Short mmCIF file of C-alpha atoms in Angstrom, two decimals:
data_model
loop_
_atom_site.label_atom_id
_atom_site.label_comp_id
_atom_site.label_asym_id
_atom_site.label_seq_id
_atom_site.Cartn_x
_atom_site.Cartn_y
_atom_site.Cartn_z
CA MET C 1086 -71.70 92.25 -41.28
CA ALA C 1087 -69.70 89.57 -43.11
CA GLU C 1088 -66.49 91.47 -42.40
CA SER C 1089 -67.20 91.75 -38.70
CA LEU C 1090 -67.98 88.04 -38.38
CA PHE C 1091 -65.46 86.46 -40.69
CA GLY C 1092 -62.68 89.04 -41.10
CA SER C 1093 -61.56 90.93 -44.23
CA PHE C 1094 -62.01 89.51 -47.71
CA GLY C 1095 -60.20 90.27 -50.93
CA GLN C 1096 -61.55 90.15 -54.51
CA GLY C 1097 -59.36 88.28 -56.97
CA ALA C 1098 -59.63 86.62 -60.37
CA GLY C 1099 -60.88 83.41 -58.82
CA GLY C 1100 -63.59 85.11 -56.81
CA ILE C 1101 -63.69 86.00 -53.13
CA THR C 1102 -60.66 84.72 -51.12
CA LEU C 1103 -59.66 85.10 -47.50
CA MET C 1104 -56.68 87.38 -46.94
CA ASP C 1105 -53.55 86.04 -45.17
CA PRO C 1106 -54.02 85.76 -41.40
CA PRO C 1107 -51.98 88.18 -39.27
CA ALA C 1108 -48.37 87.05 -38.75
CA GLU C 1109 -47.67 85.18 -35.53
CA LYS C 1110 -45.68 86.97 -32.86
CA PRO C 1111 -41.99 85.96 -33.17
CA LYS C 1112 -40.86 83.47 -30.55
CA GLN C 1113 -38.70 84.98 -27.83
CA LEU C 1114 -35.22 83.50 -27.68
CA ARG C 1115 -34.20 82.23 -24.24
CA VAL C 1116 -30.76 83.68 -23.63
CA ALA C 1117 -28.19 82.88 -20.91
CA ALA C 1118 -24.62 83.98 -20.27
CA TYR C 1119 -21.61 82.14 -18.88
CA VAL C 1120 -19.11 84.10 -16.79
CA ARG C 1121 -15.91 82.64 -15.37
CA VAL C 1122 -12.84 84.10 -13.69
CA SER C 1123 -9.98 81.85 -12.65
CA SER C 1124 -8.95 83.57 -9.41
CA LEU C 1125 -10.46 85.46 -6.48
CA SER C 1126 -8.20 88.54 -6.76
CA ASP C 1127 -9.68 92.05 -6.50
CA GLU C 1128 -8.98 92.65 -10.20
CA GLN C 1129 -10.73 89.44 -11.24
CA GLU C 1130 -13.56 90.17 -8.79
CA GLY C 1131 -14.18 93.46 -10.63
CA SER C 1132 -14.16 91.73 -14.02
CA PHE C 1133 -16.55 89.09 -12.66
CA ASP C 1134 -19.09 91.69 -11.45
CA ASN C 1135 -18.74 93.80 -14.61
CA GLN C 1136 -19.41 90.80 -16.87
CA LYS C 1137 -22.52 89.82 -14.88
CA THR C 1138 -23.86 93.39 -15.04
CA HIS C 1139 -23.04 93.72 -18.76
CA TYR C 1140 -24.78 90.51 -19.81
CA THR C 1141 -27.79 91.15 -17.56
CA GLN C 1142 -28.34 94.57 -19.15
CA LEU C 1143 -27.64 93.30 -22.68
CA ILE C 1144 -30.14 90.43 -22.48
CA ARG C 1145 -32.82 92.50 -20.75
CA SER C 1146 -32.53 95.34 -23.28
CA THR C 1147 -32.44 93.25 -26.50
CA PRO C 1148 -35.86 92.88 -28.19
CA GLY C 1149 -36.87 89.27 -28.70
CA TRP C 1150 -34.57 88.00 -25.95
CA LYS C 1151 -35.71 86.54 -22.64
CA MET C 1152 -33.34 86.17 -19.70
CA VAL C 1153 -32.70 82.59 -18.53
CA ASP C 1154 -29.78 83.03 -16.13
CA ILE C 1155 -26.21 84.21 -15.68
CA TYR C 1156 -24.22 81.02 -14.95
CA THR C 1157 -21.04 81.74 -13.02
CA ASP C 1158 -17.86 80.05 -11.79
CA GLN C 1159 -15.56 82.15 -9.65
CA GLY C 1160 -12.03 81.01 -8.84
CA ARG C 1161 -12.44 77.97 -11.11
CA THR C 1162 -9.97 76.77 -13.72
CA GLY C 1163 -11.02 76.61 -17.35
CA THR C 1164 -8.88 73.62 -18.28
CA SER C 1165 -11.39 71.13 -16.88
CA VAL C 1166 -15.19 71.14 -16.64
CA ALA C 1167 -15.16 68.72 -13.70
CA LYS C 1168 -14.91 71.44 -11.05
CA ARG C 1169 -17.21 74.05 -12.58
CA PRO C 1170 -20.68 73.70 -11.00
CA GLY C 1171 -22.08 76.77 -12.80
CA PHE C 1172 -20.96 75.42 -16.19
CA ASN C 1173 -22.37 71.97 -15.46
CA ARG C 1174 -25.72 73.44 -14.37
CA MET C 1175 -25.87 75.40 -17.63
CA ILE C 1176 -25.27 72.23 -19.67
CA ARG C 1177 -28.01 70.42 -17.71
CA HIS C 1178 -30.45 73.25 -18.46
CA ALA C 1179 -29.50 73.06 -22.14
CA TYR C 1180 -30.44 69.37 -22.12
CA GLU C 1181 -33.72 70.31 -20.44
CA LYS C 1182 -34.47 72.61 -23.44
CA LYS C 1183 -34.40 75.78 -21.33
CA ILE C 1184 -31.78 77.68 -23.38
CA ASP C 1185 -31.58 78.86 -27.01
CA ILE C 1186 -28.46 81.06 -26.88
CA ILE C 1187 -25.43 81.24 -24.56
CA LEU C 1188 -23.29 84.39 -24.46
CA CYS C 1189 -19.65 84.18 -23.37
CA LYS C 1190 -16.83 86.72 -23.30
CA SER C 1191 -14.32 84.52 -25.14
CA VAL C 1192 -13.42 80.94 -26.05
CA SER C 1193 -10.78 80.93 -23.29
CA ARG C 1194 -13.44 81.85 -20.68
CA PHE C 1195 -15.57 78.94 -21.92
CA ALA C 1196 -12.76 76.35 -21.74
CA ARG C 1197 -8.99 76.11 -22.15
CA ASN C 1198 -9.04 72.43 -23.02
CA VAL C 1199 -9.54 71.84 -26.76
CA LEU C 1200 -11.29 68.50 -26.38
CA ASP C 1201 -13.73 69.80 -23.74
CA ALA C 1202 -14.46 72.98 -25.71
CA ILE C 1203 -15.12 71.36 -29.10
CA ASN C 1204 -17.09 68.42 -27.68
CA THR C 1205 -19.27 70.72 -25.57
CA ILE C 1206 -19.88 73.13 -28.45
CA ARG C 1207 -20.88 70.26 -30.75
CA GLU C 1208 -23.06 68.80 -28.02
CA LEU C 1209 -24.87 72.12 -27.53
CA THR C 1210 -25.22 72.62 -31.29
CA GLN C 1211 -26.94 69.24 -31.58
CA LEU C 1212 -29.34 70.41 -28.87
CA GLY C 1213 -30.10 73.51 -30.95
CA VAL C 1214 -28.20 75.87 -28.63
CA ARG C 1215 -26.05 78.63 -30.16
CA ILE C 1216 -23.00 80.06 -28.40
CA ILE C 1217 -21.87 83.61 -29.16
CA PHE C 1218 -18.31 84.57 -28.21
CA ASP C 1219 -17.90 88.36 -27.91
CA LYS C 1220 -14.14 88.72 -28.26
CA GLU C 1221 -13.76 86.48 -31.32
CA ASN C 1222 -17.13 87.53 -32.84
CA ILE C 1223 -18.11 83.88 -33.39
CA ASP C 1224 -21.65 82.51 -33.48
CA THR C 1225 -21.73 78.70 -33.43
CA GLY C 1226 -25.08 78.87 -35.23
CA ASP C 1227 -22.88 79.24 -38.29
CA MET C 1228 -21.13 75.86 -38.35
CA ALA C 1229 -18.81 77.12 -41.07
CA SER C 1230 -16.95 78.63 -38.12
CA GLU C 1231 -16.19 75.23 -36.52
CA PHE C 1232 -12.68 75.19 -38.02
CA ILE C 1233 -12.05 78.66 -36.59
CA LEU C 1234 -13.40 77.49 -33.23
CA THR C 1235 -11.06 74.51 -33.24
CA MET C 1236 -8.11 76.78 -33.92
CA LEU C 1237 -9.14 79.31 -31.28
CA SER C 1238 -9.70 76.60 -28.67
CA ALA C 1239 -6.29 75.16 -29.49
CA THR C 1240 -4.83 78.66 -29.14
CA ALA C 1241 -6.55 79.06 -25.75
CA GLN C 1242 -5.11 75.73 -24.58
CA GLU C 1243 -1.67 76.70 -25.89
CA GLU C 1244 -1.98 80.02 -24.03
CA SER C 1245 -2.71 78.10 -20.82
CA ARG C 1246 0.33 75.86 -21.43
CA SER C 1247 2.51 78.89 -22.19
CA ILE C 1248 1.41 80.71 -19.03
CA SER C 1249 2.16 77.58 -16.99
CA GLU C 1250 5.64 77.27 -18.50
CA ASN C 1251 6.35 80.97 -17.95
CA ILE C 1252 5.38 80.69 -14.29
CA ASN C 1253 7.59 77.62 -13.85
CA TRP C 1254 10.51 79.40 -15.56
CA ALA C 1255 10.09 82.50 -13.38
CA LEU C 1256 9.98 80.38 -10.22
CA GLU C 1257 13.13 78.47 -11.16
CA LYS C 1258 15.01 81.73 -11.80
CA ARG C 1259 13.85 83.01 -8.44
CA TYR C 1260 15.06 79.86 -6.68
CA GLU C 1261 18.43 80.15 -8.45
CA ARG C 1262 18.78 83.64 -6.94
CA GLY C 1263 18.13 82.15 -3.49
CA GLU C 1264 14.64 83.65 -3.14
CA PRO C 1265 12.11 81.05 -1.94
CA VAL C 1266 8.37 81.67 -2.08
CA PHE C 1267 7.08 82.57 1.39
CA VAL C 1268 4.01 80.70 2.58
CA ARG C 1269 2.63 81.75 5.96
CA LYS C 1270 3.45 79.11 8.55
CA LEU C 1271 3.28 78.92 12.33
CA GLY C 1272 6.29 80.72 13.81
CA TYR C 1273 7.21 82.98 10.86
CA GLN C 1274 5.96 86.09 9.13
CA LYS C 1275 7.49 88.29 6.40
CA ASN C 1276 8.42 91.91 7.08
CA GLU C 1277 8.51 94.87 4.66
CA GLN C 1278 12.04 93.94 3.62
CA LYS C 1279 10.73 90.49 2.63
CA GLU C 1280 12.71 88.85 5.41
CA TRP C 1281 11.33 85.88 7.34
CA ILE C 1282 11.16 86.87 11.00
CA ILE C 1283 10.19 84.77 14.02
CA ILE C 1284 6.93 85.22 15.97
CA GLU C 1285 8.11 84.01 19.38
CA GLU C 1286 4.70 83.03 20.78
CA GLU C 1287 4.08 80.76 17.79
CA ALA C 1288 7.69 79.53 17.69
CA ASP C 1289 7.27 78.18 21.23
CA ILE C 1290 4.46 75.93 19.98
CA VAL C 1291 6.70 74.63 17.19
CA ARG C 1292 9.55 73.90 19.60
CA GLU C 1293 7.18 72.10 21.95
CA ALA C 1294 5.98 69.83 19.13
CA PHE C 1295 9.55 68.78 18.25
CA GLU C 1296 10.46 68.23 21.92
CA GLU C 1297 7.38 66.08 22.55
CA VAL C 1298 8.23 63.76 19.65
CA LEU C 1299 11.65 63.15 21.21
CA ASN C 1300 9.85 62.53 24.53
CA GLY C 1301 7.98 59.66 22.85
CA LYS C 1302 4.64 61.26 21.98
CA THR C 1303 2.84 60.67 18.67
CA ALA C 1304 1.46 63.41 16.42
CA ALA C 1305 -2.07 62.51 17.54
CA GLN C 1306 -1.12 62.85 21.22
CA ILE C 1307 0.56 66.20 20.56
CA ALA C 1308 -2.54 67.42 18.73
CA LYS C 1309 -4.75 66.55 21.69
CA GLN C 1310 -2.29 68.27 24.02
CA PHE C 1311 -2.37 71.44 21.89
CA ILE C 1312 -6.19 71.40 21.82
CA LYS C 1313 -6.28 71.11 25.61
CA LYS C 1314 -3.86 74.02 25.96
CA ARG C 1315 -5.98 76.06 23.50
CA TYR C 1316 -3.04 76.76 21.19
CA LYS C 1317 -4.10 78.54 18.02
CA LYS C 1318 -3.18 77.51 14.49
CA ILE C 1319 -2.36 80.19 11.89
CA ASN C 1320 -6.07 80.36 10.99
CA GLY C 1321 -6.91 81.19 14.61
CA ARG C 1322 -8.68 77.88 15.28
CA THR C 1323 -7.75 75.34 17.93
CA ASP C 1324 -8.90 72.15 16.18
CA TRP C 1325 -5.47 70.57 15.83
CA SER C 1326 -5.15 67.23 14.04
CA SER C 1327 -2.36 64.68 13.81
CA ALA C 1328 -1.95 65.60 10.12
CA THR C 1329 -1.42 69.29 10.99
CA VAL C 1330 1.20 68.43 13.61
CA ARG C 1331 2.94 65.96 11.31
CA LEU C 1332 3.23 68.51 8.48
CA MET C 1333 4.82 70.95 10.90
CA LEU C 1334 7.33 68.31 12.08
CA LEU C 1335 8.32 67.52 8.47
CA ASN C 1336 8.90 71.17 7.51
CA ARG C 1337 12.64 71.83 7.11
CA ASP C 1338 11.98 75.60 7.01
CA TYR C 1339 12.12 75.57 10.83
CA THR C 1340 15.88 74.86 10.65
CA GLY C 1341 16.57 78.10 8.74
CA ASP C 1342 17.16 76.14 5.51
CA VAL C 1343 14.71 76.02 2.62
CA VAL C 1344 14.16 73.30 0.01
CA CYS C 1345 12.42 74.79 -3.03
CA GLN C 1346 10.23 72.87 -5.47
CA LYS C 1347 9.45 69.90 -3.20
CA TYR C 1348 6.23 69.59 -5.23
CA TYR C 1349 5.32 70.54 -8.77
CA THR C 1350 2.23 70.65 -10.98
CA GLU C 1351 2.20 67.51 -13.10
CA SER C 1352 0.15 68.98 -15.95
CA TYR C 1353 -1.31 72.39 -16.73
CA LEU C 1354 -4.50 70.54 -17.74
CA SER C 1355 -4.99 68.40 -14.63
CA HIS C 1356 -3.46 70.88 -12.12
CA LYS C 1357 -2.43 67.85 -10.04
CA ARG C 1358 0.40 68.55 -7.59
CA VAL C 1359 2.82 65.68 -7.04
CA ALA C 1360 5.93 65.12 -4.94
CA ASN C 1361 9.18 65.97 -6.73
CA ASN C 1362 11.22 62.78 -6.69
CA GLY C 1363 13.86 64.01 -9.11
CA GLU C 1364 11.58 64.79 -12.06
CA ARG C 1365 12.33 68.54 -11.62
CA ASN C 1366 15.27 70.49 -10.21
CA GLN C 1367 15.25 71.11 -6.47
CA TYR C 1368 17.02 74.08 -4.87
CA PHE C 1369 18.53 74.01 -1.38
CA ILE C 1370 19.00 77.44 0.23
CA GLU C 1371 21.09 77.15 3.40
CA ASN C 1372 20.88 79.62 6.32
CA HIS C 1373 18.16 81.62 4.60
CA HIS C 1374 16.53 82.81 7.83
CA GLU C 1375 16.77 82.47 11.62
CA PRO C 1376 15.99 78.91 12.78
CA ILE C 1377 13.36 77.91 15.35
CA VAL C 1378 14.80 74.42 15.92
CA SER C 1379 18.34 73.17 15.38
CA ARG C 1380 19.26 70.93 12.44
CA GLU C 1381 20.23 68.21 14.93
CA THR C 1382 16.78 68.29 16.58
CA PHE C 1383 15.05 68.28 13.20
CA GLU C 1384 17.04 65.25 11.96
CA ALA C 1385 16.45 63.38 15.21
CA VAL C 1386 12.70 63.94 14.86
CA GLN C 1387 12.78 62.75 11.22
CA ARG C 1388 14.50 59.51 12.30
CA GLU C 1389 11.90 58.96 15.02
CA LEU C 1390 9.00 59.57 12.64
CA GLU C 1391 10.54 57.20 10.09
CA ARG C 1392 10.97 54.52 12.76
CA ARG C 1393 7.30 54.72 13.70
CA LYS C 1394 6.13 54.85 10.09
CA LYS C 1395 3.66 52.13 9.12
CA PRO C 1396 3.66 50.51 5.67
CA ASN C 1397 1.52 52.37 3.15
CA LYS C 1398 -1.13 49.95 1.93
CA ASN C 1399 -2.66 52.52 -0.46
CA LYS C 1400 -6.01 51.87 1.15
CA LYS C 1401 -8.88 52.94 -1.07
CA VAL C 1402 -11.16 55.60 0.41
CA ASN C 1403 -14.70 54.22 0.45
CA ARG C 1404 -17.75 56.41 0.02
CA TYR C 1405 -21.06 55.51 1.65
CA PRO C 1406 -24.58 56.92 1.14
CA LEU C 1407 -24.25 59.00 4.33
CA SER C 1408 -20.65 60.14 3.78
CA SER C 1409 -20.31 63.92 4.32
CA ARG C 1410 -24.08 64.17 4.98
CA ILE C 1411 -24.29 63.75 8.77
CA GLN C 1412 -23.60 66.98 10.62
CA CYS C 1413 -22.85 67.25 14.33
CA GLY C 1414 -25.46 69.34 16.11
CA LYS C 1415 -23.00 70.32 18.85
CA CYS C 1416 -20.00 71.65 16.88
CA GLY C 1417 -21.03 71.57 13.21
CA GLY C 1418 -18.37 69.02 12.23
CA ASN C 1419 -18.92 66.03 9.93
CA LEU C 1420 -19.53 62.54 11.29
CA HIS C 1421 -17.28 59.80 9.90
CA ARG C 1422 -17.98 56.08 9.59
CA PHE C 1423 -15.94 53.44 11.41
CA ILE C 1424 -16.41 49.84 12.54
CA CYS C 1425 -15.87 48.80 16.16
CA LYS C 1426 -16.25 45.13 17.13
CA GLY C 1427 -18.31 44.48 14.01
CA VAL C 1428 -20.71 47.39 14.70
CA VAL C 1429 -20.87 50.31 12.23
CA ARG C 1430 -20.80 53.66 14.04
CA TRP C 1431 -20.53 57.32 13.09
CA ARG C 1432 -18.40 59.72 15.14
CA CYS C 1433 -17.84 63.49 14.96
CA GLU C 1434 -14.47 64.39 13.43
CA ASN C 1435 -13.81 66.94 16.18
CA ASN C 1436 -14.67 64.46 18.94
CA VAL C 1437 -12.15 62.05 17.39
CA ARG C 1438 -9.48 64.72 17.71
CA SER C 1439 -10.35 65.65 21.29
CA LYS C 1440 -13.34 65.76 23.63
CA GLU C 1441 -12.24 69.34 24.30
CA LEU C 1442 -13.53 70.21 20.81
CA CYS C 1443 -16.77 68.22 20.90
CA THR C 1444 -18.56 66.00 23.41
CA MET C 1445 -20.90 64.26 20.93
CA GLY C 1446 -20.80 60.49 21.45
CA SER C 1447 -20.62 57.93 18.65
CA ILE C 1448 -23.89 56.82 17.00
CA LYS C 1449 -24.76 53.40 15.62
CA GLU C 1450 -25.62 53.45 11.92
CA GLU C 1451 -28.75 51.40 12.57
CA VAL C 1452 -29.98 54.17 14.90
CA ILE C 1453 -29.46 56.79 12.16
CA ARG C 1454 -31.25 54.57 9.63
CA GLU C 1455 -34.15 54.07 12.04
CA ALA C 1456 -34.42 57.85 12.52
CA ILE C 1457 -34.47 58.44 8.75
CA GLN C 1458 -37.12 55.72 8.32
CA ASP C 1459 -39.30 57.28 11.04
CA ALA C 1460 -39.03 60.69 9.39
CA PHE C 1461 -39.86 59.16 5.99
CA LEU C 1462 -42.94 57.39 7.37
CA GLU C 1463 -44.08 60.56 9.13
CA ARG C 1464 -43.94 62.38 5.84
CA TYR C 1465 -45.22 59.79 3.35
CA ARG C 1466 -47.28 57.18 5.23
CA LEU C 1467 -51.04 57.72 4.85
CA ALA C 1468 -52.19 54.75 6.94
CA ARG C 1469 -50.58 51.62 8.42
CA PHE C 1470 -49.95 49.92 5.08
CA MET C 1471 -50.62 52.83 2.73
CA TYR C 1472 -48.02 55.24 1.36
CA ASP C 1473 -48.19 58.43 -0.69
CA MET C 1474 -46.33 56.99 -3.69
CA GLU C 1475 -47.43 59.84 -5.95
CA GLY C 1476 -46.14 62.38 -3.42
CA MET C 1477 -42.77 60.62 -3.35
CA LYS C 1478 -42.52 60.75 -7.15
CA LYS C 1479 -43.57 64.41 -7.32
CA ASP C 1480 -41.00 65.45 -4.71
CA LEU C 1481 -38.23 63.70 -6.65
CA THR C 1482 -39.34 65.33 -9.91
CA ARG C 1483 -39.75 68.79 -8.39
CA ALA C 1484 -36.45 68.80 -6.47
CA VAL C 1485 -34.32 70.49 -9.13
CA ALA C 1486 -37.17 72.63 -10.46
CA ALA C 1487 -37.73 74.06 -6.96
CA ARG C 1488 -34.02 74.74 -6.66
CA ASP C 1489 -33.98 76.55 -9.99
CA PHE C 1490 -37.05 78.59 -8.99
CA SER C 1491 -35.34 79.67 -5.77
CA TYR C 1492 -32.18 80.60 -7.68
CA ASN C 1493 -34.09 82.53 -10.35
CA ARG C 1494 -36.01 84.46 -7.68
CA LEU C 1495 -32.77 85.63 -6.09
CA ARG C 1496 -31.29 86.46 -9.50
CA LEU C 1497 -34.39 88.50 -10.38
CA ASP C 1498 -34.15 90.41 -7.07
CA LEU C 1499 -30.50 91.09 -7.85
CA GLU C 1500 -31.31 92.32 -11.36
CA LYS C 1501 -33.99 94.68 -10.02
CA ILE C 1502 -31.45 96.27 -7.70
CA LEU C 1503 -28.90 96.57 -10.51
CA LEU C 1504 -31.56 98.29 -12.64
CA GLU C 1505 -32.41 100.69 -9.78
CA GLU C 1506 -28.71 101.52 -9.39
CA ASN C 1507 -28.43 102.32 -13.12
CA ILE C 1508 -31.55 104.51 -13.05
CA ALA C 1509 -30.25 106.36 -9.99
CA LEU C 1510 -26.93 107.04 -11.74
CA ILE C 1511 -28.62 108.21 -14.97
CA ASN C 1512 -30.96 110.59 -13.11
CA ALA C 1513 -28.22 111.98 -10.86
CA ASN C 1514 -27.43 115.70 -10.98
CA GLY C 1515 -25.24 118.00 -8.92
CA SER C 1516 -27.95 119.34 -6.62
CA GLU C 1517 -29.04 115.87 -5.56
CA ALA C 1518 -25.54 114.35 -5.15
CA ASP C 1519 -25.95 113.61 -1.44
CA SER C 1520 -29.35 111.93 -1.77
CA ILE C 1521 -28.14 109.90 -4.79
CA ASP C 1522 -25.08 108.70 -2.86
CA GLU C 1523 -27.33 107.69 0.02
CA LYS C 1524 -29.66 105.82 -2.36
CA LEU C 1525 -26.74 104.04 -4.05
CA GLU C 1526 -25.29 103.06 -0.68
CA GLU C 1527 -28.65 101.56 0.35
CA LEU C 1528 -28.94 99.63 -2.94
CA ALA C 1529 -25.35 98.40 -2.68
CA SER C 1530 -26.12 97.05 0.80
CA LYS C 1531 -29.20 95.20 -0.49
CA ARG C 1532 -27.21 93.83 -3.43
CA ALA C 1533 -24.45 92.57 -1.11
CA SER C 1534 -27.07 90.85 1.05
CA ILE C 1535 -28.59 88.99 -1.92
CA GLU C 1536 -25.17 88.01 -3.27
CA LYS C 1537 -24.25 86.65 0.16
CA GLU C 1538 -27.46 84.60 0.26
CA LEU C 1539 -26.74 83.29 -3.24
CA LYS C 1540 -23.32 82.02 -2.15
CA ILE C 1541 -24.81 80.31 0.90
CA ARG C 1542 -27.56 78.73 -1.18
CA GLU C 1543 -25.07 77.45 -3.76
CA ASP C 1544 -23.63 75.01 -1.19
CA TRP C 1545 -27.07 73.46 -0.72
CA TRP C 1546 -27.74 73.36 -4.46
CA GLU C 1547 -24.43 71.60 -5.03
CA LEU C 1548 -25.52 68.89 -2.57
CA LEU C 1549 -28.71 68.43 -4.59
CA ASP C 1550 -26.73 68.03 -7.80
CA GLN C 1551 -24.50 65.41 -6.15
CA ASP C 1552 -27.61 63.39 -5.21
CA PHE C 1553 -28.80 63.02 -8.81
CA ALA C 1554 -27.88 59.28 -8.94
CA PHE C 1555 -29.84 58.53 -5.74
CA ARG C 1556 -32.95 60.26 -7.15
CA GLU C 1557 -32.75 58.47 -10.50
CA GLU C 1558 -32.35 55.09 -8.81
CA ALA C 1559 -35.32 55.80 -6.52
CA LYS C 1560 -37.48 56.81 -9.53
CA THR C 1561 -36.65 53.47 -11.16
CA LYS C 1562 -37.56 51.59 -7.97
CA LEU C 1563 -40.90 53.40 -7.66
CA LYS C 1564 -41.69 52.64 -11.30
CA GLU C 1565 -40.96 48.95 -10.65
CA LEU C 1566 -43.26 49.02 -7.60
CA ASP C 1567 -46.16 50.20 -9.79
CA ALA C 1568 -46.02 46.84 -11.58
CA VAL C 1569 -46.18 44.56 -8.50
CA ARG C 1570 -49.32 43.28 -6.82
CA ASP C 1571 -48.54 44.65 -3.34
CA PRO C 1572 -46.33 47.76 -3.76
CA SER C 1573 -46.62 48.75 -0.07
CA LYS C 1574 -45.09 45.47 1.09
CA GLN C 1575 -42.20 45.84 -1.34
CA LEU C 1576 -41.74 49.48 -0.33
CA GLN C 1577 -41.24 48.43 3.29
CA LYS C 1578 -38.24 46.38 2.15
CA GLU C 1579 -36.81 49.36 0.26
CA LEU C 1580 -37.07 51.48 3.41
CA GLN C 1581 -34.33 49.30 4.93
CA ASN C 1582 -31.96 50.63 2.26
CA ILE C 1583 -30.24 53.92 3.15
CA SER C 1584 -29.44 54.57 -0.54
CA PHE C 1585 -33.17 54.57 -1.32
CA LEU C 1586 -33.97 56.96 1.55
CA ARG C 1587 -31.13 59.28 0.53
CA ALA C 1588 -33.06 60.21 -2.62
CA TRP C 1589 -35.28 62.38 -0.38
CA VAL C 1590 -33.01 63.13 2.60
CA VAL C 1591 -30.18 65.49 1.67
CA ARG C 1592 -28.61 65.94 5.09
CA VAL C 1593 -28.98 64.66 8.65
CA LYS C 1594 -28.14 66.74 11.70
CA ALA C 1595 -27.38 64.71 14.82
CA ILE C 1596 -28.74 66.85 17.67
CA THR C 1597 -27.92 64.11 20.20
CA PRO C 1598 -27.06 60.41 19.68
CA MET C 1599 -30.83 59.72 19.79
CA SER C 1600 -32.41 62.81 18.21
CA PHE C 1601 -32.01 64.02 14.63
CA CYS C 1602 -33.14 66.69 12.18
CA MET C 1603 -33.73 65.57 8.57
CA ASN C 1604 -33.26 68.09 5.75
CA TRP C 1605 -35.45 67.11 2.78
CA ILE C 1606 -34.94 67.86 -0.91
CA ASP C 1607 -37.60 70.60 -0.70
CA GLU C 1608 -35.65 72.14 2.26
CA LYS C 1609 -38.31 71.24 4.80
CA GLU C 1610 -37.19 69.69 8.08
CA THR C 1611 -38.42 66.84 10.25
CA ILE C 1612 -37.15 66.32 13.80
CA VAL C 1613 -37.11 62.75 15.12
CA ASP C 1614 -36.44 61.89 18.77
CA LEU C 1615 -36.06 58.13 19.26
CA ARG C 1616 -36.18 58.52 23.05
CA LYS C 1617 -39.90 59.22 22.73
CA GLU C 1618 -40.52 55.93 20.92
#
């Protein structure tokens, strides 16, 4: 009876003692993987998919490991972390204590910048996160390997520098042989013999642009003319801009001559392209291909463009809370901010180019703010002077968590399909070849559908990440409101501030100049029509 009530006992020299309790179940390690390829080529695409499949299977099949995520960056450089959203999301999750181990193919896949690599590895180590590099067989849990890591990261950076120098050397040798790099441009294509040949239909558009400049028209006027005539650019679209026309007018290739190395990459770390003003050799290849315009016409156009040129004031580009977040409901273009007679307005970029592209009229900023305020009140106002402050706070807190849940759900669906594909391949035999092929084709179609949805969703998730500062500022404001006597009255003042409202509103679609659709952080929508007010 005693044993059934109190467990087993043992008899020792000191009398009856309780035996050791059963050992606790070992904690599961939360494991993630980071996969990066630096280009979108077919070969790299295959490596990208293979790495994702490999790490998914490895983590799922290792006892004591629990899958967190496969963080990916495709077509992203490793020399800077600034433009790697997958990498940055992984680091954020590490800070949120969601990861114990990160798997990566090699140090060079993690980063090719020594400073970034070492600092990030130390940062993650301080957070208790280990990184295991397959190729080099390094586990950062053993900090005796930090010296080796430093050397390997330096080697990876040196490799990047060496590759960059080799490419530059190869290009210069090519230019010396009189072989320019062909970049598809309106009017020319390259044949099987690698010769530049004229596409007459496109060449006529080029000639017309040069002629119109000499007739006194500006690049903006020519762009509008081309839109009206429905001329197609090389991408098949008709949304010509003054910048597109101007670049065409400045391109000496249309004379049959080629100037090589007009621009160069300033640094293999920054990847910044700059104009070559004598810092590097330039190569002039005369009579390389058949001209579309004469040298005389080209030079005359250059003189005319120079004459009209306005002084460059190096005007700083300003960013506003609604920049890149107002979408035109008619054509899908972005609305841009401008001031007319002291009134701030937003106008569709395509309408600015030509009314042939979009007929959406300009919208006063105060109208957009009023629409956002109305949507906010519809969602969070409980009564005339009462607001759901707790709901506001919860939505801000849950924003990223909801995003991560959505992402993980899609990743799990993808992993299930990958598992089904593996099982189908393992169980395949000769007599069932046709049915297995049919099953694999069906699974591949489902996998492609999920991967497509993931790519679409990533654009939205990137917007959420960009809004982090707005959310943090709003959280601070709400915390301050908790300490005042009349928070509702103070909140009404905050609602006049677009930056405050932007913490909840990710994007605004202008259906008409008086009706709008608000996209919230939880992906719900609210339609506001001010004409009904």
